[in-house]
mmCIF file of C-alpha atoms and ligand atoms in Angstrom:
data_model
loop_
_atom_site.group_PDB
_atom_site.id
_atom_site.type_symbol
_atom_site.label_atom_id
_atom_site.label_comp_id
_atom_site.label_asym_id
_atom_site.label_seq_id
_atom_site.Cartn_x
_atom_site.Cartn_y
_atom_site.Cartn_z
ATOM 1 C CA UNK A 1 -63.892 51.497 151.169
ATOM 2 C CA UNK A 2 -67.155 51.593 149.673
ATOM 3 C CA UNK A 3 -67.347 55.548 149.174
ATOM 4 C CA UNK A 4 -63.920 55.221 147.347
ATOM 5 C CA UNK A 5 -65.007 52.161 145.329
ATOM 6 C CA UNK A 6 -68.015 53.758 143.719
ATOM 7 C CA UNK A 7 -65.867 56.086 141.512
ATOM 8 C CA UNK A 8 -63.197 53.612 140.915
ATOM 9 C CA UNK A 9 -63.542 51.006 138.083
ATOM 10 C CA UNK A 10 -60.504 49.083 139.134
ATOM 11 C CA UNK A 11 -58.398 48.915 142.303
ATOM 12 C CA UNK A 12 -55.281 46.790 142.439
ATOM 13 C CA UNK A 13 -53.439 46.634 145.723
ATOM 14 C CA UNK A 14 -50.219 44.823 145.941
ATOM 15 C CA UNK A 15 -51.043 42.829 142.758
ATOM 16 C CA UNK A 16 -48.835 40.011 142.146
ATOM 17 C CA UNK A 17 -48.716 37.235 139.347
ATOM 18 C CA UNK A 18 -46.262 34.587 139.672
ATOM 19 C CA UNK A 19 -45.457 31.882 136.933
ATOM 20 C CA UNK A 20 -43.550 29.308 139.250
ATOM 21 C CA UNK A 21 -40.870 31.339 141.136
ATOM 22 C CA UNK A 22 -40.888 34.128 138.426
ATOM 23 C CA UNK A 23 -42.901 37.299 139.099
ATOM 24 C CA UNK A 24 -44.519 38.611 135.940
ATOM 25 C CA UNK A 25 -46.368 41.246 137.908
ATOM 26 C CA UNK A 26 -44.672 42.365 141.147
ATOM 27 C CA UNK A 27 -46.572 43.814 143.894
ATOM 28 C CA UNK A 28 -48.166 46.773 141.914
ATOM 29 C CA UNK A 29 -50.925 49.071 143.014
ATOM 30 C CA UNK A 30 -53.171 51.471 140.932
ATOM 31 C CA UNK A 31 -56.590 52.693 140.522
ATOM 32 C CA UNK A 32 -58.607 53.302 137.535
ATOM 33 C CA UNK A 33 -61.545 55.868 137.967
ATOM 34 C CA UNK A 34 -64.976 55.394 136.101
ATOM 35 C CA UNK A 35 -64.961 57.214 132.598
ATOM 36 C CA UNK A 36 -61.321 57.263 132.286
ATOM 37 C CA UNK A 37 -58.900 55.746 129.734
ATOM 38 C CA UNK A 38 -56.216 54.227 131.733
ATOM 39 C CA UNK A 39 -53.060 53.071 130.020
ATOM 40 C CA UNK A 40 -50.353 50.275 130.685
ATOM 41 C CA UNK A 41 -47.391 51.219 128.893
ATOM 42 C CA UNK A 42 -44.202 49.001 128.572
ATOM 43 C CA UNK A 43 -42.020 47.099 126.495
ATOM 44 C CA UNK A 44 -42.405 43.273 125.695
ATOM 45 C CA UNK A 45 -42.560 41.177 128.724
ATOM 46 C CA UNK A 46 -43.330 44.228 131.068
ATOM 47 C CA UNK A 47 -46.449 42.415 132.438
ATOM 48 C CA UNK A 48 -49.197 44.273 130.484
ATOM 49 C CA UNK A 49 -51.086 41.090 129.276
ATOM 50 C CA UNK A 50 -50.654 39.529 132.713
ATOM 51 C CA UNK A 51 -52.377 42.421 134.307
ATOM 52 C CA UNK A 52 -55.064 42.612 131.808
ATOM 53 C CA UNK A 53 -55.622 38.818 132.086
ATOM 54 C CA UNK A 54 -56.225 39.021 135.721
ATOM 55 C CA UNK A 55 -58.569 42.000 135.445
ATOM 56 C CA UNK A 56 -60.859 40.103 133.099
ATOM 57 C CA UNK A 57 -60.862 37.074 135.226
ATOM 58 C CA UNK A 58 -58.817 34.808 132.968
ATOM 59 C CA UNK A 59 -55.797 34.419 134.994
ATOM 60 C CA UNK A 60 -55.844 33.966 138.699
ATOM 61 C CA UNK A 61 -54.125 36.546 140.978
ATOM 62 C CA UNK A 62 -51.214 35.133 142.933
ATOM 63 C CA UNK A 63 -51.445 37.756 145.692
ATOM 64 C CA UNK A 64 -52.698 40.949 146.544
ATOM 65 C CA UNK A 65 -56.264 42.254 145.936
ATOM 66 C CA UNK A 66 -58.012 43.288 142.825
ATOM 67 C CA UNK A 67 -61.581 44.858 142.566
ATOM 68 C CA UNK A 68 -63.199 45.402 139.245
ATOM 69 C CA UNK A 69 -66.543 47.115 138.939
ATOM 70 C CA UNK A 70 -67.004 47.087 142.693
ATOM 71 C CA UNK A 71 -66.324 43.295 143.086
ATOM 72 C CA UNK A 72 -63.635 41.139 144.243
ATOM 73 C CA UNK A 73 -62.519 39.609 141.040
ATOM 74 C CA UNK A 74 -61.603 36.246 142.921
ATOM 75 C CA UNK A 75 -65.215 35.769 144.327
ATOM 76 C CA UNK A 76 -67.456 37.462 141.442
ATOM 77 C CA UNK A 77 -65.401 36.894 138.100
ATOM 78 C CA UNK A 78 -68.701 35.622 136.521
ATOM 79 C CA UNK A 79 -70.783 38.620 137.415
ATOM 80 C CA UNK A 80 -68.027 40.899 136.476
ATOM 81 C CA UNK A 81 -67.296 39.420 133.178
ATOM 82 C CA UNK A 82 -70.882 40.049 132.026
ATOM 83 C CA UNK A 83 -70.213 43.794 132.432
ATOM 84 C CA UNK A 84 -66.922 44.042 130.638
ATOM 85 C CA UNK A 85 -65.623 43.895 127.084
ATOM 86 C CA UNK A 86 -62.342 42.296 126.384
ATOM 87 C CA UNK A 87 -60.094 42.528 123.446
ATOM 88 C CA UNK A 88 -57.446 40.146 124.089
ATOM 89 C CA UNK A 89 -53.883 40.441 122.726
ATOM 90 C CA UNK A 90 -54.091 37.132 120.752
ATOM 91 C CA UNK A 91 -56.912 36.860 118.130
ATOM 92 C CA UNK A 92 -59.722 34.449 119.348
ATOM 93 C CA UNK A 93 -62.379 34.841 116.658
ATOM 94 C CA UNK A 94 -63.922 31.909 115.265
ATOM 95 C CA UNK A 95 -62.325 31.426 112.002
ATOM 96 C CA UNK A 96 -64.957 29.216 110.441
ATOM 97 C CA UNK A 97 -67.908 31.492 110.985
ATOM 98 C CA UNK A 98 -68.738 34.819 109.222
ATOM 99 C CA UNK A 99 -68.157 38.320 110.684
ATOM 100 C CA UNK A 100 -71.809 38.649 111.553
ATOM 101 C CA UNK A 101 -72.169 35.066 112.915
ATOM 102 C CA UNK A 102 -69.088 35.816 115.064
ATOM 103 C CA UNK A 103 -71.027 38.738 116.593
ATOM 104 C CA UNK A 104 -74.224 36.675 117.021
ATOM 105 C CA UNK A 105 -72.458 33.584 118.856
ATOM 106 C CA UNK A 106 -70.864 36.073 121.177
ATOM 107 C CA UNK A 107 -73.988 37.754 122.008
ATOM 108 C CA UNK A 108 -75.237 34.411 122.913
ATOM 109 C CA UNK A 109 -72.715 34.121 125.720
ATOM 110 C CA UNK A 110 -74.320 37.121 127.148
ATOM 111 C CA UNK A 111 -77.893 35.564 126.733
ATOM 112 C CA UNK A 112 -79.015 38.592 124.723
ATOM 113 C CA UNK A 113 -82.407 37.829 122.924
ATOM 114 C CA UNK A 114 -82.004 37.232 119.263
ATOM 115 C CA UNK A 115 -83.454 40.525 117.964
ATOM 116 C CA UNK A 116 -81.474 42.560 120.340
ATOM 117 C CA UNK A 117 -78.405 40.753 119.299
ATOM 118 C CA UNK A 118 -78.976 41.344 115.610
ATOM 119 C CA UNK A 119 -79.709 45.008 116.140
ATOM 120 C CA UNK A 120 -76.564 45.523 118.101
ATOM 121 C CA UNK A 121 -74.639 43.461 115.720
ATOM 122 C CA UNK A 122 -75.641 45.648 112.732
ATOM 123 C CA UNK A 123 -74.813 48.718 114.902
ATOM 124 C CA UNK A 124 -71.505 47.610 115.703
ATOM 125 C CA UNK A 125 -70.633 46.600 112.097
ATOM 126 C CA UNK A 126 -71.545 50.126 111.128
ATOM 127 C CA UNK A 127 -69.553 51.533 113.896
ATOM 128 C CA UNK A 128 -66.375 49.620 113.107
ATOM 129 C CA UNK A 129 -66.958 49.984 109.267
ATOM 130 C CA UNK A 130 -67.503 46.291 108.661
ATOM 131 C CA UNK A 131 -70.917 46.164 107.075
ATOM 132 C CA UNK A 132 -69.680 45.212 103.790
ATOM 133 C CA UNK A 133 -67.887 42.419 105.262
ATOM 134 C CA UNK A 134 -71.005 41.029 107.311
ATOM 135 C CA UNK A 135 -70.941 37.782 105.342
ATOM 136 C CA UNK A 136 -67.226 37.142 104.855
ATOM 137 C CA UNK A 137 -65.840 34.256 106.608
ATOM 138 C CA UNK A 138 -63.247 35.327 109.357
ATOM 139 C CA UNK A 139 -60.508 33.024 108.116
ATOM 140 C CA UNK A 140 -60.387 35.072 104.920
ATOM 141 C CA UNK A 141 -60.353 38.493 106.483
ATOM 142 C CA UNK A 142 -56.886 40.433 106.682
ATOM 143 C CA UNK A 143 -55.325 40.868 110.255
ATOM 144 C CA UNK A 144 -56.506 44.426 110.433
ATOM 145 C CA UNK A 145 -60.201 43.579 109.687
ATOM 146 C CA UNK A 146 -60.074 40.850 112.282
ATOM 147 C CA UNK A 147 -58.821 43.191 114.822
ATOM 148 C CA UNK A 148 -61.612 45.604 114.075
ATOM 149 C CA UNK A 149 -63.980 42.642 114.522
ATOM 150 C CA UNK A 150 -62.582 41.711 117.682
ATOM 151 C CA UNK A 151 -63.046 45.345 119.085
ATOM 152 C CA UNK A 152 -66.425 45.306 117.726
ATOM 153 C CA UNK A 153 -67.416 41.985 119.406
ATOM 154 C CA UNK A 154 -66.096 43.245 122.741
ATOM 155 C CA UNK A 155 -69.041 45.967 122.423
ATOM 156 C CA UNK A 156 -71.892 43.397 122.028
ATOM 157 C CA UNK A 157 -72.778 43.527 125.644
ATOM 158 C CA UNK A 158 -72.643 47.294 126.024
ATOM 159 C CA UNK A 159 -69.654 46.977 128.470
ATOM 160 C CA UNK A 160 -68.974 49.469 131.317
ATOM 161 C CA UNK A 161 -65.312 48.710 131.275
ATOM 162 C CA UNK A 162 -63.405 47.759 128.263
ATOM 163 C CA UNK A 163 -60.071 45.868 128.495
ATOM 164 C CA UNK A 164 -57.959 46.508 125.388
ATOM 165 C CA UNK A 165 -54.725 44.478 125.067
ATOM 166 C CA UNK A 166 -52.851 46.032 122.230
ATOM 167 C CA UNK A 167 -56.136 46.998 120.334
ATOM 168 C CA UNK A 168 -54.162 48.470 117.425
ATOM 169 C CA UNK A 169 -51.370 46.160 116.763
ATOM 170 C CA UNK A 170 -51.350 45.009 113.112
ATOM 171 C CA UNK A 171 -53.510 47.743 111.863
ATOM 172 C CA UNK A 172 -52.499 50.184 109.040
ATOM 173 C CA UNK A 173 -52.369 53.880 109.969
ATOM 174 C CA UNK A 174 -55.810 54.553 108.607
ATOM 175 C CA UNK A 175 -57.373 51.729 110.452
ATOM 176 C CA UNK A 176 -55.615 52.758 113.657
ATOM 177 C CA UNK A 177 -56.733 56.181 113.521
ATOM 178 C CA UNK A 178 -60.192 54.957 112.920
ATOM 179 C CA UNK A 179 -60.107 52.944 115.946
ATOM 180 C CA UNK A 180 -58.715 55.716 118.176
ATOM 181 C CA UNK A 181 -61.615 57.833 116.964
ATOM 182 C CA UNK A 182 -64.161 55.100 117.900
ATOM 183 C CA UNK A 183 -62.398 54.504 121.334
ATOM 184 C CA UNK A 184 -62.667 58.365 121.927
ATOM 185 C CA UNK A 185 -66.381 58.093 121.004
ATOM 186 C CA UNK A 186 -66.967 55.285 123.470
ATOM 187 C CA UNK A 187 -65.231 57.158 126.008
ATOM 188 C CA UNK A 188 -67.287 60.251 125.592
ATOM 189 C CA UNK A 189 -70.305 57.870 126.049
ATOM 190 C CA UNK A 190 -68.996 57.006 129.420
ATOM 191 C CA UNK A 191 -67.050 53.732 128.975
ATOM 192 C CA UNK A 192 -64.172 53.242 130.995
ATOM 193 C CA UNK A 193 -61.107 51.755 129.358
ATOM 194 C CA UNK A 194 -57.863 49.988 130.339
ATOM 195 C CA UNK A 195 -55.528 49.990 127.389
ATOM 196 C CA UNK A 196 -52.142 48.254 126.995
ATOM 197 C CA UNK A 197 -49.988 49.379 124.363
ATOM 198 C CA UNK A 198 -46.217 50.073 123.427
ATOM 199 C CA UNK A 199 -47.385 52.563 120.813
ATOM 200 C CA UNK A 200 -46.448 55.941 122.528
ATOM 201 C CA UNK A 201 -48.520 57.882 120.331
ATOM 202 C CA UNK A 202 -51.557 55.740 121.108
ATOM 203 C CA UNK A 203 -50.933 56.169 124.734
ATOM 204 C CA UNK A 204 -50.562 59.961 124.300
ATOM 205 C CA UNK A 205 -53.697 60.260 122.091
ATOM 206 C CA UNK A 206 -56.057 58.361 124.177
ATOM 207 C CA UNK A 207 -54.853 57.953 127.814
ATOM 208 C CA UNK A 208 -55.861 60.409 130.629
ATOM 209 C CA UNK A 209 -53.396 58.560 132.943
ATOM 210 C CA UNK A 210 -51.049 55.700 132.536
ATOM 211 C CA UNK A 211 -48.557 53.600 134.316
ATOM 212 C CA UNK A 212 -45.206 52.873 132.784
ATOM 213 C CA UNK A 213 -44.106 49.355 133.422
ATOM 214 C CA UNK A 214 -41.004 47.460 133.149
ATOM 215 C CA UNK A 215 -40.320 43.862 134.367
ATOM 216 C CA UNK A 216 -43.382 43.681 136.310
ATOM 217 C CA UNK A 217 -42.954 46.730 138.467
ATOM 218 C CA UNK A 218 -44.415 50.328 138.041
ATOM 219 C CA UNK A 219 -41.645 52.775 137.182
ATOM 220 C CA UNK A 220 -43.979 55.969 137.071
ATOM 221 C CA UNK A 221 -47.530 56.873 136.980
ATOM 222 C CA UNK A 222 -49.549 60.025 135.940
ATOM 223 C CA UNK A 223 -50.973 62.096 133.089
ATOM 224 C CA UNK A 224 -48.847 61.660 130.027
ATOM 225 C CA UNK A 225 -48.059 65.463 129.701
ATOM 226 C CA UNK A 226 -47.265 65.709 133.424
ATOM 227 C CA UNK A 227 -44.838 62.824 132.971
ATOM 228 C CA UNK A 228 -43.029 64.596 130.165
ATOM 229 C CA UNK A 229 -42.864 67.868 132.066
ATOM 230 C CA UNK A 230 -41.581 66.293 135.230
ATOM 231 C CA UNK A 231 -38.949 63.894 133.766
ATOM 232 C CA UNK A 232 -37.578 65.588 130.489
ATOM 233 C CA UNK A 233 -39.162 69.135 129.973
ATOM 234 C CA UNK A 234 -40.430 70.247 126.650
ATOM 235 C CA UNK A 235 -37.582 69.927 124.228
ATOM 236 C CA UNK A 236 -34.988 67.357 123.159
ATOM 237 C CA UNK A 237 -31.767 68.300 121.516
ATOM 238 C CA UNK A 238 -30.375 65.411 119.879
ATOM 239 C CA UNK A 239 -26.561 65.777 118.888
ATOM 240 C CA UNK A 240 -24.588 63.167 116.983
ATOM 241 C CA UNK A 241 -21.090 63.344 118.331
ATOM 242 C CA UNK A 242 -18.319 61.187 119.488
ATOM 243 C CA UNK A 243 -18.807 60.133 123.160
ATOM 244 C CA UNK A 244 -15.568 61.582 123.951
ATOM 245 C CA UNK A 245 -16.902 65.061 123.492
ATOM 246 C CA UNK A 246 -20.290 64.371 125.381
ATOM 247 C CA UNK A 247 -18.834 65.629 128.668
ATOM 248 C CA UNK A 248 -17.848 68.922 127.188
ATOM 249 C CA UNK A 249 -21.470 69.507 125.749
ATOM 250 C CA UNK A 250 -23.138 68.494 128.829
ATOM 251 C CA UNK A 251 -21.134 70.966 130.912
ATOM 252 C CA UNK A 252 -21.750 73.847 128.343
ATOM 253 C CA UNK A 253 -25.634 73.011 128.246
ATOM 254 C CA UNK A 254 -25.841 72.530 132.148
ATOM 255 C CA UNK A 255 -27.599 75.989 132.832
ATOM 256 C CA UNK A 256 -30.441 74.862 130.586
ATOM 257 C CA UNK A 257 -30.610 71.160 131.192
ATOM 258 C CA UNK A 258 -33.410 69.074 132.767
ATOM 259 C CA UNK A 259 -31.987 65.768 131.913
ATOM 260 C CA UNK A 260 -29.729 63.912 129.489
ATOM 261 C CA UNK A 261 -29.372 60.579 127.965
ATOM 262 C CA UNK A 262 -26.330 59.100 126.091
ATOM 263 C CA UNK A 263 -27.071 56.371 123.279
ATOM 264 C CA UNK A 264 -23.901 55.433 121.620
ATOM 265 C CA UNK A 265 -22.809 58.319 119.582
ATOM 266 C CA UNK A 266 -25.979 60.210 120.427
ATOM 267 C CA UNK A 267 -26.351 62.641 123.143
ATOM 268 C CA UNK A 268 -29.804 63.834 123.990
ATOM 269 C CA UNK A 269 -30.369 66.850 126.084
ATOM 270 C CA UNK A 270 -33.541 67.639 127.622
ATOM 271 C CA UNK A 271 -34.556 71.335 128.449
ATOM 272 C CA UNK A 272 -37.659 73.341 128.644
ATOM 273 C CA UNK A 273 -35.467 76.211 127.043
ATOM 274 C CA UNK A 274 -34.839 74.315 123.885
ATOM 275 C CA UNK A 275 -34.020 77.264 121.632
ATOM 276 C CA UNK A 276 -31.669 78.887 123.941
ATOM 277 C CA UNK A 277 -29.919 75.670 124.714
ATOM 278 C CA UNK A 278 -29.595 74.885 120.894
ATOM 279 C CA UNK A 279 -28.122 78.596 120.275
ATOM 280 C CA UNK A 280 -25.809 78.676 123.053
ATOM 281 C CA UNK A 281 -24.327 75.283 122.285
ATOM 282 C CA UNK A 282 -24.312 76.318 118.584
ATOM 283 C CA UNK A 283 -22.066 79.163 119.433
ATOM 284 C CA UNK A 284 -19.745 77.217 121.691
ATOM 285 C CA UNK A 285 -19.421 74.480 119.097
ATOM 286 C CA UNK A 286 -18.649 77.060 116.297
ATOM 287 C CA UNK A 287 -16.069 78.700 118.473
ATOM 288 C CA UNK A 288 -14.295 75.529 119.520
ATOM 289 C CA UNK A 289 -14.643 73.942 115.977
ATOM 290 C CA UNK A 290 -16.066 70.785 117.414
ATOM 291 C CA UNK A 291 -17.006 68.119 114.989
ATOM 292 C CA UNK A 292 -20.701 67.621 115.205
ATOM 293 C CA UNK A 293 -22.373 65.039 112.992
ATOM 294 C CA UNK A 294 -25.919 66.242 113.194
ATOM 295 C CA UNK A 295 -28.030 68.341 115.544
ATOM 296 C CA UNK A 296 -31.794 68.272 115.702
ATOM 297 C CA UNK A 297 -34.265 70.138 118.116
ATOM 298 C CA UNK A 298 -37.608 68.637 118.703
ATOM 299 C CA UNK A 299 -40.683 68.504 121.161
ATOM 300 C CA UNK A 300 -40.392 65.759 123.673
ATOM 301 C CA UNK A 301 -42.723 62.701 123.883
ATOM 302 C CA UNK A 302 -43.345 59.764 126.073
ATOM 303 C CA UNK A 303 -40.415 57.711 124.419
ATOM 304 C CA UNK A 304 -38.246 60.274 126.148
ATOM 305 C CA UNK A 305 -39.565 59.643 129.386
ATOM 306 C CA UNK A 306 -39.423 55.962 128.952
ATOM 307 C CA UNK A 307 -35.928 56.217 127.959
ATOM 308 C CA UNK A 308 -35.026 58.317 130.895
ATOM 309 C CA UNK A 309 -36.893 56.093 133.255
ATOM 310 C CA UNK A 310 -35.326 52.759 131.981
ATOM 311 C CA UNK A 311 -32.332 53.599 129.856
ATOM 312 C CA UNK A 312 -34.027 51.631 127.323
ATOM 313 C CA UNK A 313 -36.004 52.484 124.288
ATOM 314 C CA UNK A 314 -39.359 50.986 123.445
ATOM 315 C CA UNK A 315 -38.377 48.896 120.726
ATOM 316 C CA UNK A 316 -39.690 49.569 117.314
ATOM 317 C CA UNK A 317 -42.307 52.165 118.640
ATOM 318 C CA UNK A 318 -41.041 55.174 116.900
ATOM 319 C CA UNK A 319 -41.246 53.935 113.263
ATOM 320 C CA UNK A 320 -44.526 52.160 113.813
ATOM 321 C CA UNK A 321 -46.401 54.942 115.432
ATOM 322 C CA UNK A 322 -48.630 57.593 113.584
ATOM 323 C CA UNK A 323 -48.896 61.006 114.445
HETATM 324 N N1 ATP I 401 -48.253 31.423 130.794
HETATM 325 C C1 ATP I 401 -46.961 31.852 131.340
HETATM 326 N N2 ATP I 401 -46.071 31.154 131.807
HETATM 327 C C2 ATP I 401 -44.788 31.657 132.159
HETATM 328 N N3 ATP I 401 -44.384 32.902 131.897
HETATM 329 C C3 ATP I 401 -45.267 33.676 131.517
HETATM 330 C C4 ATP I 401 -46.650 33.300 131.055
HETATM 331 N N4 ATP I 401 -47.193 34.202 130.427
HETATM 332 C C5 ATP I 401 -46.131 35.262 130.615
HETATM 333 N N5 ATP I 401 -45.159 34.954 131.024
HETATM 334 C C6 ATP I 401 -43.992 35.747 131.301
HETATM 335 O O1 ATP I 401 -44.402 36.991 132.018
HETATM 336 C C7 ATP I 401 -43.687 38.085 131.568
HETATM 337 C C8 ATP I 401 -44.758 39.027 131.326
HETATM 338 O O2 ATP I 401 -45.543 38.797 129.977
HETATM 339 P P1 ATP I 401 -46.628 39.564 129.563
HETATM 340 O O3 ATP I 401 -47.211 38.741 128.354
HETATM 341 O O4 ATP I 401 -47.571 39.945 130.664
HETATM 342 O O5 ATP I 401 -45.825 40.826 129.074
HETATM 343 P P2 ATP I 401 -46.382 41.939 128.028
HETATM 344 O O6 ATP I 401 -46.089 43.264 128.600
HETATM 345 O O7 ATP I 401 -47.947 41.814 127.721
HETATM 346 O O8 ATP I 401 -45.565 41.796 126.685
HETATM 347 P P3 ATP I 401 -45.850 42.143 125.266
HETATM 348 O O9 ATP I 401 -45.772 43.576 124.894
HETATM 349 O O10 ATP I 401 -44.877 41.338 124.533
HETATM 350 O O11 ATP I 401 -47.258 41.647 124.824
HETATM 351 C C9 ATP I 401 -42.918 37.735 130.515
HETATM 352 O O12 ATP I 401 -41.577 37.489 130.910
HETATM 353 C C10 ATP I 401 -43.581 36.481 129.976
HETATM 354 O O13 ATP I 401 -42.663 35.513 129.451
HETATM 355 MG MG1 MG I 402 -49.050 41.482 125.875
#
């Protein structure tokens, strides 16, 4: 066990979280290597926050084992917490204090000497582009600025492992990209990250590996690109056509198809040979005078993988993400 654990920041084995009889997290196992950015991806209610909270010692595990930074979280939550940075999903800043005071008070929990705390706080303000807001009262900040402060605050103890529960929800596109950039910098400096998100672009941009969760269970795990290759291939051909014609199109497309998905009047055909698929189908459609609403060829993404795995979309993710 010990040889293995040295390289692993998190080892979850048969991890379960129950609320009464309801299993929010159902017997899941995964490992997060040191230096890695690991994603928990899934729709509302998938169990992402429940997992994050067990990892940062906020919520007791119901069964299974959970080792975080080489320690059993049930036994050593206190020691582990000192080495973690946490961005919880719900904002828990002190609204009556200023930005700088929030950082200073938080530094106090870690018993940082005042001069060290002050120095780090100033670095963090700069890093998160908040210097101008140092003396603003948190209550008067916009949601996006609060989010940035929450992220900055999580860095005050120079954590080895950052737990980020939807770090960019509520941020405008500019701020989201800024945060992504900062997270990449932290990763380059060796910080391990566990990140929950339902933004697929965020997962693709930041995560080395991820698990796709739904209703407390793991549907898949792997590298984003590998999951796309495995399940849907490189291209999606979207065709708007009445469902009665779906069978015909599927049969024509079959030599090139990797997978397909029907959503109402939309048929999505997945293939590694998107151009060939589109051209060949186009010829047949023209020859048979099929009435097609629209046709669009595009590269695939994690949304397609999720759709394929669950038959559901990750609600709202498409229009809210930024490329
Ligand atoms: N304290 C609680 N008591 C009872 N049920 C809970 C509690 N916390 C979470 N749940 C339930 O557990 C399930 C998983 O919730 P969780 O918050 O982990 O999901 P999530 O993936 O973080 O969702 P979201 O994307 O909305 O944040 C949900 O069905 C939720 O209603
Ligand atoms: Mg959540």
